[in-house]
mmCIF file of C-alpha atoms in Angstrom:
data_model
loop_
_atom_site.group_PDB
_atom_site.id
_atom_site.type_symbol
_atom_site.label_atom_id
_atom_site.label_comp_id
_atom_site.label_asym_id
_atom_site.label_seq_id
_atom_site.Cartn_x
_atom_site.Cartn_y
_atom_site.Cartn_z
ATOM 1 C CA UNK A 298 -2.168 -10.237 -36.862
ATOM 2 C CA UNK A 299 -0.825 -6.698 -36.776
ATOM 3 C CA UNK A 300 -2.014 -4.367 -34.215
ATOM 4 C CA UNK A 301 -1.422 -1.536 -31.982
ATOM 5 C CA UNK A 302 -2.694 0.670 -29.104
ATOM 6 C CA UNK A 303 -2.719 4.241 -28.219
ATOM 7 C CA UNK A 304 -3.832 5.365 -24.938
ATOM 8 C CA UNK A 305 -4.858 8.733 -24.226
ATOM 9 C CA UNK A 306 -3.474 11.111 -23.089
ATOM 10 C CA UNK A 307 -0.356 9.645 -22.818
ATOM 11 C CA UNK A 308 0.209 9.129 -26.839
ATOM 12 C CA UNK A 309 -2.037 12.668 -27.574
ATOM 13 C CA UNK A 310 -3.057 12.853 -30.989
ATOM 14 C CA UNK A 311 0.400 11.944 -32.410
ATOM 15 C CA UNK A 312 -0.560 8.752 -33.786
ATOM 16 C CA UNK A 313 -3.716 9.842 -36.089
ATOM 17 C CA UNK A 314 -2.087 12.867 -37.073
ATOM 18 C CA UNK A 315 0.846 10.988 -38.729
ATOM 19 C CA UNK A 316 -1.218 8.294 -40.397
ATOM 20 C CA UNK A 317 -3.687 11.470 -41.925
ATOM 21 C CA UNK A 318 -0.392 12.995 -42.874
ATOM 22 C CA UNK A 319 1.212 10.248 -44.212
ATOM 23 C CA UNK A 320 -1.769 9.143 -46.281
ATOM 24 C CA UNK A 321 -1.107 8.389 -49.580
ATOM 25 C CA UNK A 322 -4.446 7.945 -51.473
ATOM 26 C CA UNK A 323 -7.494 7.788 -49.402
ATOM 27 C CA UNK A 324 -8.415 8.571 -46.051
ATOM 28 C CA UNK A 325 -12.592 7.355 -44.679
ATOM 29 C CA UNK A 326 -13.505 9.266 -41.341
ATOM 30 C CA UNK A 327 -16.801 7.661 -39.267
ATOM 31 C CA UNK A 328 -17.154 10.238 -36.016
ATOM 32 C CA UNK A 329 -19.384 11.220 -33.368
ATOM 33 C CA UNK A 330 -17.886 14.262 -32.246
ATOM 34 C CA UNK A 331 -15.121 15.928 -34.524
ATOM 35 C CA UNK A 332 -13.965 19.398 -33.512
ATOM 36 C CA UNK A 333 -10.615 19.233 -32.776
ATOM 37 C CA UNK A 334 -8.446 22.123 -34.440
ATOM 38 C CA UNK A 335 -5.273 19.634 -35.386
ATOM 39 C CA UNK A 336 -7.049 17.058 -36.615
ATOM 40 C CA UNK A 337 -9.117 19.202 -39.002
ATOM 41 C CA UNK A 338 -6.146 21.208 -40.343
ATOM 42 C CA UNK A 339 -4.673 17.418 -40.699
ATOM 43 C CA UNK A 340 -7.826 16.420 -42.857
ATOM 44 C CA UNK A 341 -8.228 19.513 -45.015
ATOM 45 C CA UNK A 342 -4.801 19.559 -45.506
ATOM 46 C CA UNK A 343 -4.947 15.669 -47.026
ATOM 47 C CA UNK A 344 -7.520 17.068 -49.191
ATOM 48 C CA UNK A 345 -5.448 20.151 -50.643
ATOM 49 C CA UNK A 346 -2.654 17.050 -51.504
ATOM 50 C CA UNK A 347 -4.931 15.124 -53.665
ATOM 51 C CA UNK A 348 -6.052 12.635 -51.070
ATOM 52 C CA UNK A 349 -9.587 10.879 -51.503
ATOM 53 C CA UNK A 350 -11.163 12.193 -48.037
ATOM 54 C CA UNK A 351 -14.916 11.092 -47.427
ATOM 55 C CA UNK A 352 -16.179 12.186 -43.842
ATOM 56 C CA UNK A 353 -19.474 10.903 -42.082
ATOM 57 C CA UNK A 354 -20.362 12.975 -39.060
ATOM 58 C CA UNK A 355 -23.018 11.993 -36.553
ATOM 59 C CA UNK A 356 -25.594 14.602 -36.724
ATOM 60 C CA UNK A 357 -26.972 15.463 -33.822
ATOM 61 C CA UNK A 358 -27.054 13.283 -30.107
ATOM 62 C CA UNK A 359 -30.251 11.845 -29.195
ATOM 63 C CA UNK A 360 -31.589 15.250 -27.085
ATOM 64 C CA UNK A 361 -31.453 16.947 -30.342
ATOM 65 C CA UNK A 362 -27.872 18.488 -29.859
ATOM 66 C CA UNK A 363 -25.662 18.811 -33.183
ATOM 67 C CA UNK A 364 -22.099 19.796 -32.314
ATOM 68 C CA UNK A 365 -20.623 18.805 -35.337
ATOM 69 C CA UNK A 366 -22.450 21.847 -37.495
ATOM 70 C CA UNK A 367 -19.288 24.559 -37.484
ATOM 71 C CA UNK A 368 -17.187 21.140 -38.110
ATOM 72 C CA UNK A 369 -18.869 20.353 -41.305
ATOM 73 C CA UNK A 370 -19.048 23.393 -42.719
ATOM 74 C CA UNK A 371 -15.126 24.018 -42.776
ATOM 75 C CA UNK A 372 -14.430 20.613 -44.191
ATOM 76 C CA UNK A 373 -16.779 21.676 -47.487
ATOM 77 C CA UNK A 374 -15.291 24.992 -47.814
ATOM 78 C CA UNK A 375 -12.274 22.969 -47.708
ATOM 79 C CA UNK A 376 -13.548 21.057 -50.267
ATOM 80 C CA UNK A 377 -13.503 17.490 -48.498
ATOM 81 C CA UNK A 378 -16.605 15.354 -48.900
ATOM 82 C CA UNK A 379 -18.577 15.017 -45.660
ATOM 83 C CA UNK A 380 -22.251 13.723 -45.020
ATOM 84 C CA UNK A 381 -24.060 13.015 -42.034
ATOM 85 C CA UNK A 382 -24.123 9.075 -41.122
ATOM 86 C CA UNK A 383 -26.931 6.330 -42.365
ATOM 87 C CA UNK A 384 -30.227 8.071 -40.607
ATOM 88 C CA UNK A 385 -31.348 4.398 -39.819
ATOM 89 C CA UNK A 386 -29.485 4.580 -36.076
ATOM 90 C CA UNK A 387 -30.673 6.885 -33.374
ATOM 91 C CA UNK A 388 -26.869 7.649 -33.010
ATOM 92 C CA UNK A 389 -23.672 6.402 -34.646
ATOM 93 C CA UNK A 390 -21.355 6.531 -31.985
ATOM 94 C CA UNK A 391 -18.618 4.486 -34.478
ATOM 95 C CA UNK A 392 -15.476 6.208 -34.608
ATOM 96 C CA UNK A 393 -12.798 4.957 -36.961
ATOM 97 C CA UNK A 394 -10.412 5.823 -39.728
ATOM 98 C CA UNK A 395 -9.252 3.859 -42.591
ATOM 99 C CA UNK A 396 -6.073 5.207 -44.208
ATOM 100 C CA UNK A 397 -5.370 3.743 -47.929
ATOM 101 C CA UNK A 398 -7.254 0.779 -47.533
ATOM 102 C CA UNK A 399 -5.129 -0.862 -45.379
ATOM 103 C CA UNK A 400 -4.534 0.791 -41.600
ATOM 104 C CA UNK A 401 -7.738 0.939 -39.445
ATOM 105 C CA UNK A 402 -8.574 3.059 -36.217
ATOM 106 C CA UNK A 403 -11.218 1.530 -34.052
ATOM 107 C CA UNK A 404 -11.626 4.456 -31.067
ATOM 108 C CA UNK A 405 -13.350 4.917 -28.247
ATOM 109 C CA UNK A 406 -12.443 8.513 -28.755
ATOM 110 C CA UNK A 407 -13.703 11.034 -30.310
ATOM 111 C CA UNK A 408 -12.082 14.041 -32.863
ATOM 112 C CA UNK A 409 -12.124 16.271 -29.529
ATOM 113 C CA UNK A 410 -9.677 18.157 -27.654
ATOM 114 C CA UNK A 411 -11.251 16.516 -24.533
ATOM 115 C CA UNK A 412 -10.664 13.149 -25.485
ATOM 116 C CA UNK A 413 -7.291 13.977 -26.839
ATOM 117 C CA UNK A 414 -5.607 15.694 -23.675
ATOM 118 C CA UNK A 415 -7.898 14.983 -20.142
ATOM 119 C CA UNK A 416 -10.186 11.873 -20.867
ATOM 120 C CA UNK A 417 -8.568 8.098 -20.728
ATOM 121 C CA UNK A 418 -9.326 6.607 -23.645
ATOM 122 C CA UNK A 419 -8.050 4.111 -26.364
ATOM 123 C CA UNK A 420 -7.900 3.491 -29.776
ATOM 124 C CA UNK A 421 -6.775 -0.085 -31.600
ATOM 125 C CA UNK A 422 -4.848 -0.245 -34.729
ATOM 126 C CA UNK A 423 -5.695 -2.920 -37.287
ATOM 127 C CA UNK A 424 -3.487 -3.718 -40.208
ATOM 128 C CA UNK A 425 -5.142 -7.126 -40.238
ATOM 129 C CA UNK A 426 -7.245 -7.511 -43.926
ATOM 130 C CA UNK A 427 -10.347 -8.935 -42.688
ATOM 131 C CA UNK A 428 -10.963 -6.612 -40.043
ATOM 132 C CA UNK A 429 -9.807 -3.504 -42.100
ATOM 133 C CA UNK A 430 -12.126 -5.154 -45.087
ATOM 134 C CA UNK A 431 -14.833 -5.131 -42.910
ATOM 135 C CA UNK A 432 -14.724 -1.346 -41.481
ATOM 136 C CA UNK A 433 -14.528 -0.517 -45.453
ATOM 137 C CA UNK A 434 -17.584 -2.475 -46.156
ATOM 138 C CA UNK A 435 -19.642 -0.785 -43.400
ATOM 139 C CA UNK A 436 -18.408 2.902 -44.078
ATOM 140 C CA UNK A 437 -19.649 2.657 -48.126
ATOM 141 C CA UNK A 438 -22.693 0.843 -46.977
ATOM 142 C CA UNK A 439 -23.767 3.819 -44.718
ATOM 143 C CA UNK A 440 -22.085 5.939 -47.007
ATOM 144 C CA UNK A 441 -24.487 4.813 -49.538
ATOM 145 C CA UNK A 442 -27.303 4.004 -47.286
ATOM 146 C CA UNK A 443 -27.324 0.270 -47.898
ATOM 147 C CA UNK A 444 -27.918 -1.909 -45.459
ATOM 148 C CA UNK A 445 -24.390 -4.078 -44.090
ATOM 149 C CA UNK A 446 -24.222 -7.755 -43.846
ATOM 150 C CA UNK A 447 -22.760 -9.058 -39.719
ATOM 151 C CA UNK A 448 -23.478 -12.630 -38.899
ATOM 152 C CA UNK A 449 -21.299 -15.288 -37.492
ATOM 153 C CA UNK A 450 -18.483 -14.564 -39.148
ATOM 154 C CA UNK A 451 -17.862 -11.092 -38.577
ATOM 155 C CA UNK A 452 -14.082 -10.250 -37.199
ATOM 156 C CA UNK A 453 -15.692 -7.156 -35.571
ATOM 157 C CA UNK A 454 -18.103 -6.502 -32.783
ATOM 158 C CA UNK A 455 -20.452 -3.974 -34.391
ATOM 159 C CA UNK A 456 -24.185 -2.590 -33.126
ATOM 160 C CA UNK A 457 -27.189 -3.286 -33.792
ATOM 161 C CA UNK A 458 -25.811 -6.645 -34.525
ATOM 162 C CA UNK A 459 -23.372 -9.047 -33.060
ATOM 163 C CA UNK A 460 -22.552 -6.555 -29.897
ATOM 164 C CA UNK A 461 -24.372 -7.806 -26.919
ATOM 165 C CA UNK A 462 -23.633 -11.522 -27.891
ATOM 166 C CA UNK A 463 -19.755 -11.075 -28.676
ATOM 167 C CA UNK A 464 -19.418 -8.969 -25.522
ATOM 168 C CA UNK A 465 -21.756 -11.636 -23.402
ATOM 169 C CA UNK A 466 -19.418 -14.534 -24.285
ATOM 170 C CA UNK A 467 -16.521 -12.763 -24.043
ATOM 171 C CA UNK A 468 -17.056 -11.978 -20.445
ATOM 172 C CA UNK A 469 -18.309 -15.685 -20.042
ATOM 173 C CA UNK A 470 -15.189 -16.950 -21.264
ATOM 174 C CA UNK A 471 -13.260 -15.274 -18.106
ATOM 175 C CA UNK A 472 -11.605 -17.413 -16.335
ATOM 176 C CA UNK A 473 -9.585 -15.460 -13.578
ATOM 177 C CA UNK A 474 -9.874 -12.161 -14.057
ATOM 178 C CA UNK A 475 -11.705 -8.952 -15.924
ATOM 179 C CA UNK A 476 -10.640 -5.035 -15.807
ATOM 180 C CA UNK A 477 -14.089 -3.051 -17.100
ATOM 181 C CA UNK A 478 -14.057 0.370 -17.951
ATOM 182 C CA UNK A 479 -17.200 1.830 -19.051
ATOM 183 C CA UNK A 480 -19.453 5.242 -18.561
ATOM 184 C CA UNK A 481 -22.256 2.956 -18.544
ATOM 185 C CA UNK A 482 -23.585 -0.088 -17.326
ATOM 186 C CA UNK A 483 -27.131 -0.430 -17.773
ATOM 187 C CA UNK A 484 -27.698 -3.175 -19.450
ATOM 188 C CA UNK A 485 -29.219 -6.389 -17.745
ATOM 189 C CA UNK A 486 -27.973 -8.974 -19.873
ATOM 190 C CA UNK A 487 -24.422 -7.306 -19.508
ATOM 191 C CA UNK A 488 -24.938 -6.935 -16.053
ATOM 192 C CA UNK A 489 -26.151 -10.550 -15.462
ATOM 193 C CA UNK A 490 -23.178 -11.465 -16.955
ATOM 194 C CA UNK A 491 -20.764 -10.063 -14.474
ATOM 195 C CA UNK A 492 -22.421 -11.629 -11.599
ATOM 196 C CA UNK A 493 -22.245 -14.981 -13.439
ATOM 197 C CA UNK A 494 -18.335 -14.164 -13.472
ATOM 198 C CA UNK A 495 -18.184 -13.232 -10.035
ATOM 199 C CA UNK A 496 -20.077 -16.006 -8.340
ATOM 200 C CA UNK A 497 -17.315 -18.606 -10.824
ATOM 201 C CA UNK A 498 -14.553 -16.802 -8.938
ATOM 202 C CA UNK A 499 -13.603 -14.524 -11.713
ATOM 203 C CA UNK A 500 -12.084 -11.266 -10.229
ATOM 204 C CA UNK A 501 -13.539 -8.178 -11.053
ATOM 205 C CA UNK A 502 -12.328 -4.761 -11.458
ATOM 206 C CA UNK A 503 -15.006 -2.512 -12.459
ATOM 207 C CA UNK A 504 -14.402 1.464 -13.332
ATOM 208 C CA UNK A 505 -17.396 3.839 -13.821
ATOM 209 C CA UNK A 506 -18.269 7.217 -13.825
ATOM 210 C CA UNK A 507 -20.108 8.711 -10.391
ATOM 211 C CA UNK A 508 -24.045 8.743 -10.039
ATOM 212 C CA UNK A 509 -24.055 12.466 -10.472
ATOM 213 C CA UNK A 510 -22.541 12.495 -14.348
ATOM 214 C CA UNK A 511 -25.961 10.422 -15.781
ATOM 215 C CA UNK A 512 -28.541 12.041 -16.963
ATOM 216 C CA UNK A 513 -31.664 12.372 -15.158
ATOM 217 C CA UNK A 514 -33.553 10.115 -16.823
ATOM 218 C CA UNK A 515 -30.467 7.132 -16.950
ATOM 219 C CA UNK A 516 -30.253 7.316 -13.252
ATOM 220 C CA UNK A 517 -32.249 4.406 -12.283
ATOM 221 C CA UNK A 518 -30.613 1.389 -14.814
ATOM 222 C CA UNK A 519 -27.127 3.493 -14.325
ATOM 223 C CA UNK A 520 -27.081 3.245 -10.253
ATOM 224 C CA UNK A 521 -28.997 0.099 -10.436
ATOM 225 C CA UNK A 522 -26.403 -2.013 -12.503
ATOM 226 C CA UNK A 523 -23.288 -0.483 -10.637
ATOM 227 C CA UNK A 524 -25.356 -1.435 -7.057
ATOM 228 C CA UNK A 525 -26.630 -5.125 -8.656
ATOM 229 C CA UNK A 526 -22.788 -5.776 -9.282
ATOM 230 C CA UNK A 527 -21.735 -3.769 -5.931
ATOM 231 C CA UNK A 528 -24.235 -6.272 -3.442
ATOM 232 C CA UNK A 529 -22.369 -9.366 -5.225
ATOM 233 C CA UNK A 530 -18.874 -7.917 -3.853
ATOM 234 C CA UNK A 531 -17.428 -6.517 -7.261
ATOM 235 C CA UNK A 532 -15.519 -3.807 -7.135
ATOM 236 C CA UNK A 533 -16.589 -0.270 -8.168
ATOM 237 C CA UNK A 534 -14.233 2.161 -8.412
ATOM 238 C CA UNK A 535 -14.135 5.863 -9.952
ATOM 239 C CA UNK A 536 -10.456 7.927 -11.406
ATOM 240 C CA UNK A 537 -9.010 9.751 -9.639
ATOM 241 C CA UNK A 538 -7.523 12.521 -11.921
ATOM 242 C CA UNK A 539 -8.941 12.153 -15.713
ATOM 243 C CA UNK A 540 -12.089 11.644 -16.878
ATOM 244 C CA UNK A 541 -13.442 7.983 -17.911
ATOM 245 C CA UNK A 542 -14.552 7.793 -21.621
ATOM 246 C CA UNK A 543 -12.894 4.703 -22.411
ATOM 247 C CA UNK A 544 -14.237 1.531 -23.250
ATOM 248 C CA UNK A 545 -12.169 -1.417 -22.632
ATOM 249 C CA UNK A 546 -12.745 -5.051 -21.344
ATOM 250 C CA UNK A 547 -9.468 -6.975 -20.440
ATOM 251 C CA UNK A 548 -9.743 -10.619 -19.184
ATOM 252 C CA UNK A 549 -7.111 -12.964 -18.109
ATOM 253 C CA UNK A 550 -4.501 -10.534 -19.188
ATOM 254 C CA UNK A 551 -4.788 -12.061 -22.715
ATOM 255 C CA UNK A 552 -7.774 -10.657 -24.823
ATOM 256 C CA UNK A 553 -9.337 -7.975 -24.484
ATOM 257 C CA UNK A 554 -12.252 -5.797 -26.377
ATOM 258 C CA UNK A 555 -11.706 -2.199 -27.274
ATOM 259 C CA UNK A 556 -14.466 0.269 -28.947
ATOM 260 C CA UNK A 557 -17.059 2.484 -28.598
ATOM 261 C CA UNK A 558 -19.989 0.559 -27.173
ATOM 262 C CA UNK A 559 -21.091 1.900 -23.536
ATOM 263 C CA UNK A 560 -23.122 -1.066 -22.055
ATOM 264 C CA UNK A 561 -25.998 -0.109 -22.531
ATOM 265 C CA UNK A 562 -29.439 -1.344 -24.161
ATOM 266 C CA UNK A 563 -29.081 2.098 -26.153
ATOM 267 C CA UNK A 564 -25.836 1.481 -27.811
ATOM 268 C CA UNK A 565 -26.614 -2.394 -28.017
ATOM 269 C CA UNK A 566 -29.861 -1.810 -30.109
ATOM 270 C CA UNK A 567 -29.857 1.519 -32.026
ATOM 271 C CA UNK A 568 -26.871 2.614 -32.238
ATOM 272 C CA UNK A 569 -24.261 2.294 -35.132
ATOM 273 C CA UNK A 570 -21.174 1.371 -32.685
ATOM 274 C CA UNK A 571 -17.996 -0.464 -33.296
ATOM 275 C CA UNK A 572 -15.296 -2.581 -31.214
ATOM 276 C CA UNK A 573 -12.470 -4.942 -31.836
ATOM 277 C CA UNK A 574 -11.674 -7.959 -29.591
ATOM 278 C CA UNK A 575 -7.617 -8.574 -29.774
ATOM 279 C CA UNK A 576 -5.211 -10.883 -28.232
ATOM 280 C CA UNK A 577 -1.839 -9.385 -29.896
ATOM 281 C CA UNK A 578 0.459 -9.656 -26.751
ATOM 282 C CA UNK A 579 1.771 -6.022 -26.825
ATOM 283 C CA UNK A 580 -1.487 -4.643 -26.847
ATOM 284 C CA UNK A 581 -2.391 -6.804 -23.908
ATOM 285 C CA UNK A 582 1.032 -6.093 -22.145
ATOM 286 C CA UNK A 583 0.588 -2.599 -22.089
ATOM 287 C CA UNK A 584 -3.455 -2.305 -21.583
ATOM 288 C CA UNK A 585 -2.560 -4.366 -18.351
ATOM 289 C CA UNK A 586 -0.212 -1.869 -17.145
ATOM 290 C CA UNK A 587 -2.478 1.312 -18.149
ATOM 291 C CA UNK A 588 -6.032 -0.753 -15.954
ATOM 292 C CA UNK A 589 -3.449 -1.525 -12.890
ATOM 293 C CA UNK A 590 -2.275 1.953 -12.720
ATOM 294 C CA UNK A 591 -5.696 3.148 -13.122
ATOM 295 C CA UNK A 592 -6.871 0.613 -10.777
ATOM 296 C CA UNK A 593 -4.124 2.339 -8.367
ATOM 297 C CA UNK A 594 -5.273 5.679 -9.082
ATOM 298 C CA UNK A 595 -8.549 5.403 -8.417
ATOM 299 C CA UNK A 596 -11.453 5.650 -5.335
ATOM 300 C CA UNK A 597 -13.987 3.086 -3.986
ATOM 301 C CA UNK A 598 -17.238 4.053 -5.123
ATOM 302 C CA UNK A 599 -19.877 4.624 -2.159
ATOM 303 C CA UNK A 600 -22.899 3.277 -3.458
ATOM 304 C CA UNK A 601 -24.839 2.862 -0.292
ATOM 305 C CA UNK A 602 -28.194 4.835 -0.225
ATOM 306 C CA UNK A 603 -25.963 7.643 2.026
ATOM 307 C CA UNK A 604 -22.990 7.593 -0.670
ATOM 308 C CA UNK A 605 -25.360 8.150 -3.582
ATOM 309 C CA UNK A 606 -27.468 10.801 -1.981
ATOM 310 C CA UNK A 607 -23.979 12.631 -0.706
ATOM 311 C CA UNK A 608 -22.652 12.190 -4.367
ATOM 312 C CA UNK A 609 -26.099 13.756 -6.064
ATOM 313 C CA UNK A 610 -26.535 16.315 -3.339
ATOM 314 C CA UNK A 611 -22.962 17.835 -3.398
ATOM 315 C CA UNK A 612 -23.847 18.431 -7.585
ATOM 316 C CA UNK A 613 -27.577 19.944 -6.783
ATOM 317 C CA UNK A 614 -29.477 16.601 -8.562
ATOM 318 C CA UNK A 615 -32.548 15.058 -6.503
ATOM 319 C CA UNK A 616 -32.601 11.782 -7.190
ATOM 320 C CA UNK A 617 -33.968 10.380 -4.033
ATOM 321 C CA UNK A 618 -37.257 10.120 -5.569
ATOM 322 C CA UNK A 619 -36.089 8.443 -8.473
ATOM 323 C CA UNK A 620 -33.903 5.711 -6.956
ATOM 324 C CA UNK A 621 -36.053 5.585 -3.879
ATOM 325 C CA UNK A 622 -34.344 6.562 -1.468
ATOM 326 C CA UNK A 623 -35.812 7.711 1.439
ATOM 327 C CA UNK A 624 -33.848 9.168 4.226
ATOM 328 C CA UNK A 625 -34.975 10.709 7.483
ATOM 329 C CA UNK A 626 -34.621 14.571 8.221
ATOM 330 C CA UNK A 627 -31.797 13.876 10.801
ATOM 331 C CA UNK A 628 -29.807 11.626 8.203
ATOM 332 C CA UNK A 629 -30.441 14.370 5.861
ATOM 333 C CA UNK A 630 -28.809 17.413 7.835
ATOM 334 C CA UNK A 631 -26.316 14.927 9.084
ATOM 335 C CA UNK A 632 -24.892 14.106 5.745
ATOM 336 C CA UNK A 633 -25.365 17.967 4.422
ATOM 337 C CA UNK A 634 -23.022 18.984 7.764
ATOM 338 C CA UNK A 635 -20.867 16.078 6.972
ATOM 339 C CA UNK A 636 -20.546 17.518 3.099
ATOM 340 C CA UNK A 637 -20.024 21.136 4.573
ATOM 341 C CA UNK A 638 -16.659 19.914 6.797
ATOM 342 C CA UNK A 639 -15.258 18.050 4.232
#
């Protein structure tokens, strides 16, 4: 089975920009975000060769936002064919490429200068036929707004469908060890999971983003898995200096899953996402030696009620109320002096 990684930044956009150019017939783009200058020039630039270039852009996020409005617009004056994605998900957060029916991208990043130069993340690519069959079968069926066939025998881990199972047994079938990196971890099968793995001895490495980057209203299952998962002795950690937006599950240093699904019930349920799970050893090799370094460069989270309130307070969010937690007024000048003289 042929496949490949690239980790960002390290490999910057490199990679995709050399498979766009070196396309020779057809090029199918599924993306949540796509606004990067180089990548665009890349696509419209396929088009102006003759290359078959089909786009489907998410069209707005869930608040309501669209951010890919100014994108679409210059790939039809450019004359590529773009279309929002199937309107029966909330969200697709899918992002792939296919390049002449035979080279597949499965990301966790998106088309965006942020994701290409500050943010870790990772993309897998498949030359394998199934799985690069498969990721063709899904883009025409949203493409045409038919409906797309996952059951048992499905190379690919794809939402609403196989996701929460494939990703459940994958952590059950841990045997010594699991490096997580995630934004999110809200979901309570998920999170069951990882205490299963804990109290069976597996070792856990878990890397998340701090309390104050959820929304609001995610607070509560955000700060509640990461604390669930703390209480059990897991181990929460944050970067040090990027930005978490990959997605990556690596056990036993021998398989792992990369994609786009955050764990939550959101992306599990309604939203058009997309993983691979691979066990190619050069992949694995060098995924092992990207989540040790990170591992190296990163900080304990504090997740006591103290840690989360210092976190929330230092970025002007009350969420006391929400994650009840109450603190007494001389805690609460205590830790705001303790903030100021740090």
């Amino acid at each position: 089975m042929s496949h490949s990684l690239i980790v960002m930044p390290d490999d910057t956009a490199k990679p995709i920009l050399d498979a766009i150019n070196g396309a020779k017939k057809s090029i199918r783009v599924k993306m949540f975000l796509f606004s990067d200058p180089a990548l665009l020039d890349a696509v419209e630039k396929a088009q102006k060769r003759g290359i078959k270039v089909r786009v489907m852009l998410n069209p707005a996020r869930r608040s309501g936002q669209s951010e890919n409005e100014e994108t679409t617009k210059k790939l039809k004056a450019a004359k590529v064919d773009v279309q929002h994605s199937n309107p029966e998900f909330d969200v697709t957060h899918e992002k792939s490429m296919v390049v002449d029916d035979e080279t597949a991208f499965v990301h966790s990043l998106n088309w965006d200068t942020k994701n290409l130069t500050v943010t870790r993340d990772y993309a897998v690519v498949t030359q394998h036929g199934p799985e690069v069959k498969e990721i063709i079968e899904c883009f025409e069926a949203d493409w045409h707004r038919k409906p797309f066939k996952v059951d048992a025998n499905s190379h690919l881990i794809w939402c609403n469908a196989n996701g929460r199972d494939r990703v459940a047994r994958f952590i059950d079938d841990a045997k010594h060890t699991l490096f997580v990196q995630n934004e999110r971890y809200q979901d309570p099968i998920i999170i069951e999971r990882f205490v299963r793995a804990k109290e069976r001895g597996v070792k856990i490495h878990v890397l998340a983003r701090p309390a104050h980057t959820l929304k609001i209203e995610k607070l509560i299952e955000g700060v509640g898995g990461l604390r669930i998962m703390d209480d059990v002795g897991i181990k929460i950690h944050k970067l040090k200096h990027l930005k978490l937006h990959g997605k990556i599950l690596l056990a036993d240093h021998a398989r792992a899953i990369v994609g786009s699904i955050n764990l939550t019930p959101g992306s599990f349920d309604s939203r058009r996402e997309l993983a691979i799970e691979v066990h190619n050893e050069d992949v694995v090799e060098r995924l092992t030696k990207v989540t040790h370094h990170d591992w190296e460069n990163s900080h304990p989270q504090d997740l006591s009620d103290e840690g989360l309130m210092e976190d929330l307070e230092k970025h002007k969010i009350d969420g006391s109320e929400i994650l009840a937690i109450e603190e007494d007024e001389d805690d609460h000048e205590h830790h705001k002096h303790n903030h100021k003289h740090k």
